[in-house]
Amino acid sequence: MSKAKIMSPKAAARIQSAGAAKTGGQTAKGSFAARAQSAAAKVANSSSVKK
């Protein structure tokens, strides 16, 4: 079993950009790109993560 990785805002932006390029600039609600962006926001706003 592999260790969980933290989603960085940069990685989430790359994922969302790639998905939006295929769908005419739209990101569907609940899509992997949307979930990645949400995870990155939670990490960025977490007080337990050192910046």
Short mmCIF file of N, CA and C in Angstrom, two decimals:
data_model
loop_
_atom_site.label_atom_id
_atom_site.label_comp_id
_atom_site.label_asym_id
_atom_site.label_seq_id
_atom_site.Cartn_x
_atom_site.Cartn_y
_atom_site.Cartn_z
N MET A 1 0.84 -1.17 0.00
CA MET A 1 0.00 0.00 0.00
C MET A 1 0.89 1.24 0.00
N SER A 2 0.57 2.19 -0.85
CA SER A 2 1.39 3.39 -0.95
C SER A 2 0.92 4.46 0.04
N LYS A 3 1.82 5.35 0.35
CA LYS A 3 1.54 6.45 1.27
C LYS A 3 0.73 7.53 0.54
N ALA A 4 -0.22 8.15 1.24
CA ALA A 4 -1.04 9.21 0.65
C ALA A 4 -0.16 10.42 0.33
N LYS A 5 -0.43 11.07 -0.76
CA LYS A 5 0.33 12.25 -1.17
C LYS A 5 -0.53 13.49 -0.95
N ILE A 6 0.11 14.58 -0.61
CA ILE A 6 -0.58 15.85 -0.42
C ILE A 6 -0.76 16.52 -1.78
N MET A 7 -1.96 17.00 -2.04
CA MET A 7 -2.26 17.68 -3.30
C MET A 7 -1.80 19.14 -3.20
N SER A 8 -0.89 19.53 -4.07
CA SER A 8 -0.41 20.91 -4.06
C SER A 8 -1.31 21.75 -4.98
N PRO A 9 -1.41 23.03 -4.70
CA PRO A 9 -2.20 23.90 -5.57
C PRO A 9 -1.70 23.89 -7.02
N LYS A 10 -0.39 23.79 -7.18
CA LYS A 10 0.19 23.77 -8.52
C LYS A 10 -0.25 22.52 -9.29
N ALA A 11 -0.22 21.37 -8.62
CA ALA A 11 -0.64 20.12 -9.25
C ALA A 11 -2.13 20.16 -9.58
N ALA A 12 -2.93 20.69 -8.66
CA ALA A 12 -4.37 20.78 -8.89
C ALA A 12 -4.68 21.69 -10.08
N ALA A 13 -3.95 22.78 -10.21
CA ALA A 13 -4.14 23.69 -11.33
C ALA A 13 -3.80 23.01 -12.65
N ARG A 14 -2.74 22.20 -12.65
CA ARG A 14 -2.36 21.45 -13.86
C ARG A 14 -3.45 20.47 -14.25
N ILE A 15 -4.00 19.76 -13.27
CA ILE A 15 -5.07 18.80 -13.53
C ILE A 15 -6.30 19.50 -14.07
N GLN A 16 -6.68 20.61 -13.45
CA GLN A 16 -7.86 21.34 -13.88
C GLN A 16 -7.67 21.93 -15.26
N SER A 17 -6.50 22.43 -15.55
CA SER A 17 -6.20 23.00 -16.86
C SER A 17 -6.31 21.95 -17.96
N ALA A 18 -5.76 20.78 -17.69
CA ALA A 18 -5.82 19.70 -18.69
C ALA A 18 -7.26 19.26 -18.94
N GLY A 19 -8.04 19.17 -17.90
CA GLY A 19 -9.44 18.78 -18.05
C GLY A 19 -10.26 19.84 -18.76
N ALA A 20 -10.02 21.10 -18.44
CA ALA A 20 -10.77 22.19 -19.06
C ALA A 20 -10.42 22.33 -20.54
N ALA A 21 -9.20 22.00 -20.91
CA ALA A 21 -8.80 22.09 -22.31
C ALA A 21 -9.59 21.10 -23.17
N LYS A 22 -9.99 19.98 -22.57
CA LYS A 22 -10.74 18.97 -23.31
C LYS A 22 -12.24 19.27 -23.37
N THR A 23 -12.74 20.12 -22.46
CA THR A 23 -14.17 20.36 -22.37
C THR A 23 -14.56 21.80 -22.69
N GLY A 24 -13.74 22.51 -23.39
CA GLY A 24 -14.07 23.88 -23.78
C GLY A 24 -14.01 24.88 -22.63
N GLY A 25 -13.15 24.64 -21.67
CA GLY A 25 -12.96 25.60 -20.58
C GLY A 25 -13.82 25.35 -19.36
N GLN A 26 -14.65 24.33 -19.38
CA GLN A 26 -15.54 24.04 -18.26
C GLN A 26 -14.98 22.92 -17.39
N THR A 27 -15.21 23.02 -16.09
CA THR A 27 -14.86 21.96 -15.16
C THR A 27 -16.15 21.49 -14.51
N ALA A 28 -16.49 20.24 -14.72
CA ALA A 28 -17.75 19.70 -14.20
C ALA A 28 -17.70 19.57 -12.68
N LYS A 29 -18.83 19.86 -12.05
CA LYS A 29 -18.96 19.72 -10.61
C LYS A 29 -18.76 18.25 -10.24
N GLY A 30 -17.93 17.98 -9.26
CA GLY A 30 -17.69 16.61 -8.81
C GLY A 30 -16.67 15.84 -9.63
N SER A 31 -16.08 16.48 -10.63
CA SER A 31 -15.08 15.81 -11.46
C SER A 31 -13.78 15.66 -10.67
N PHE A 32 -12.87 14.84 -11.21
CA PHE A 32 -11.58 14.65 -10.54
C PHE A 32 -10.86 15.99 -10.39
N ALA A 33 -10.93 16.82 -11.42
CA ALA A 33 -10.26 18.13 -11.36
C ALA A 33 -10.84 18.99 -10.25
N ALA A 34 -12.14 18.98 -10.09
CA ALA A 34 -12.79 19.76 -9.04
C ALA A 34 -12.41 19.24 -7.66
N ARG A 35 -12.36 17.91 -7.52
CA ARG A 35 -11.98 17.33 -6.23
C ARG A 35 -10.52 17.61 -5.91
N ALA A 36 -9.67 17.60 -6.93
CA ALA A 36 -8.25 17.91 -6.71
C ALA A 36 -8.08 19.36 -6.25
N GLN A 37 -8.83 20.25 -6.87
CA GLN A 37 -8.75 21.67 -6.50
C GLN A 37 -9.23 21.87 -5.06
N SER A 38 -10.28 21.16 -4.68
CA SER A 38 -10.80 21.25 -3.32
C SER A 38 -9.79 20.72 -2.31
N ALA A 39 -9.16 19.61 -2.63
CA ALA A 39 -8.15 19.03 -1.74
C ALA A 39 -6.97 19.98 -1.57
N ALA A 40 -6.55 20.60 -2.65
CA ALA A 40 -5.43 21.54 -2.58
C ALA A 40 -5.79 22.75 -1.73
N ALA A 41 -7.02 23.21 -1.84
CA ALA A 41 -7.46 24.36 -1.04
C ALA A 41 -7.48 24.00 0.44
N LYS A 42 -7.92 22.79 0.76
CA LYS A 42 -7.94 22.36 2.15
C LYS A 42 -6.53 22.28 2.72
N VAL A 43 -5.60 21.79 1.92
CA VAL A 43 -4.21 21.69 2.36
C VAL A 43 -3.63 23.10 2.57
N ALA A 44 -3.91 23.99 1.63
CA ALA A 44 -3.37 25.35 1.71
C ALA A 44 -3.93 26.11 2.91
N ASN A 45 -5.16 25.82 3.28
CA ASN A 45 -5.81 26.53 4.40
C ASN A 45 -5.62 25.83 5.74
N SER A 46 -4.97 24.69 5.72
CA SER A 46 -4.78 23.92 6.95
C SER A 46 -3.72 24.56 7.83
N SER A 47 -4.01 24.66 9.09
CA SER A 47 -3.03 25.25 10.00
C SER A 47 -1.94 24.26 10.40
N SER A 48 -2.16 22.95 10.12
CA SER A 48 -1.18 21.95 10.51
C SER A 48 -0.05 21.81 9.50
N VAL A 49 -0.20 22.39 8.32
CA VAL A 49 0.81 22.29 7.28
C VAL A 49 1.69 23.53 7.34
N LYS A 50 3.00 23.33 7.42
CA LYS A 50 3.93 24.45 7.43
C LYS A 50 4.06 25.04 6.04
N LYS A 51 4.08 26.35 5.95
CA LYS A 51 4.18 27.02 4.65
C LYS A 51 5.59 27.46 4.38
#
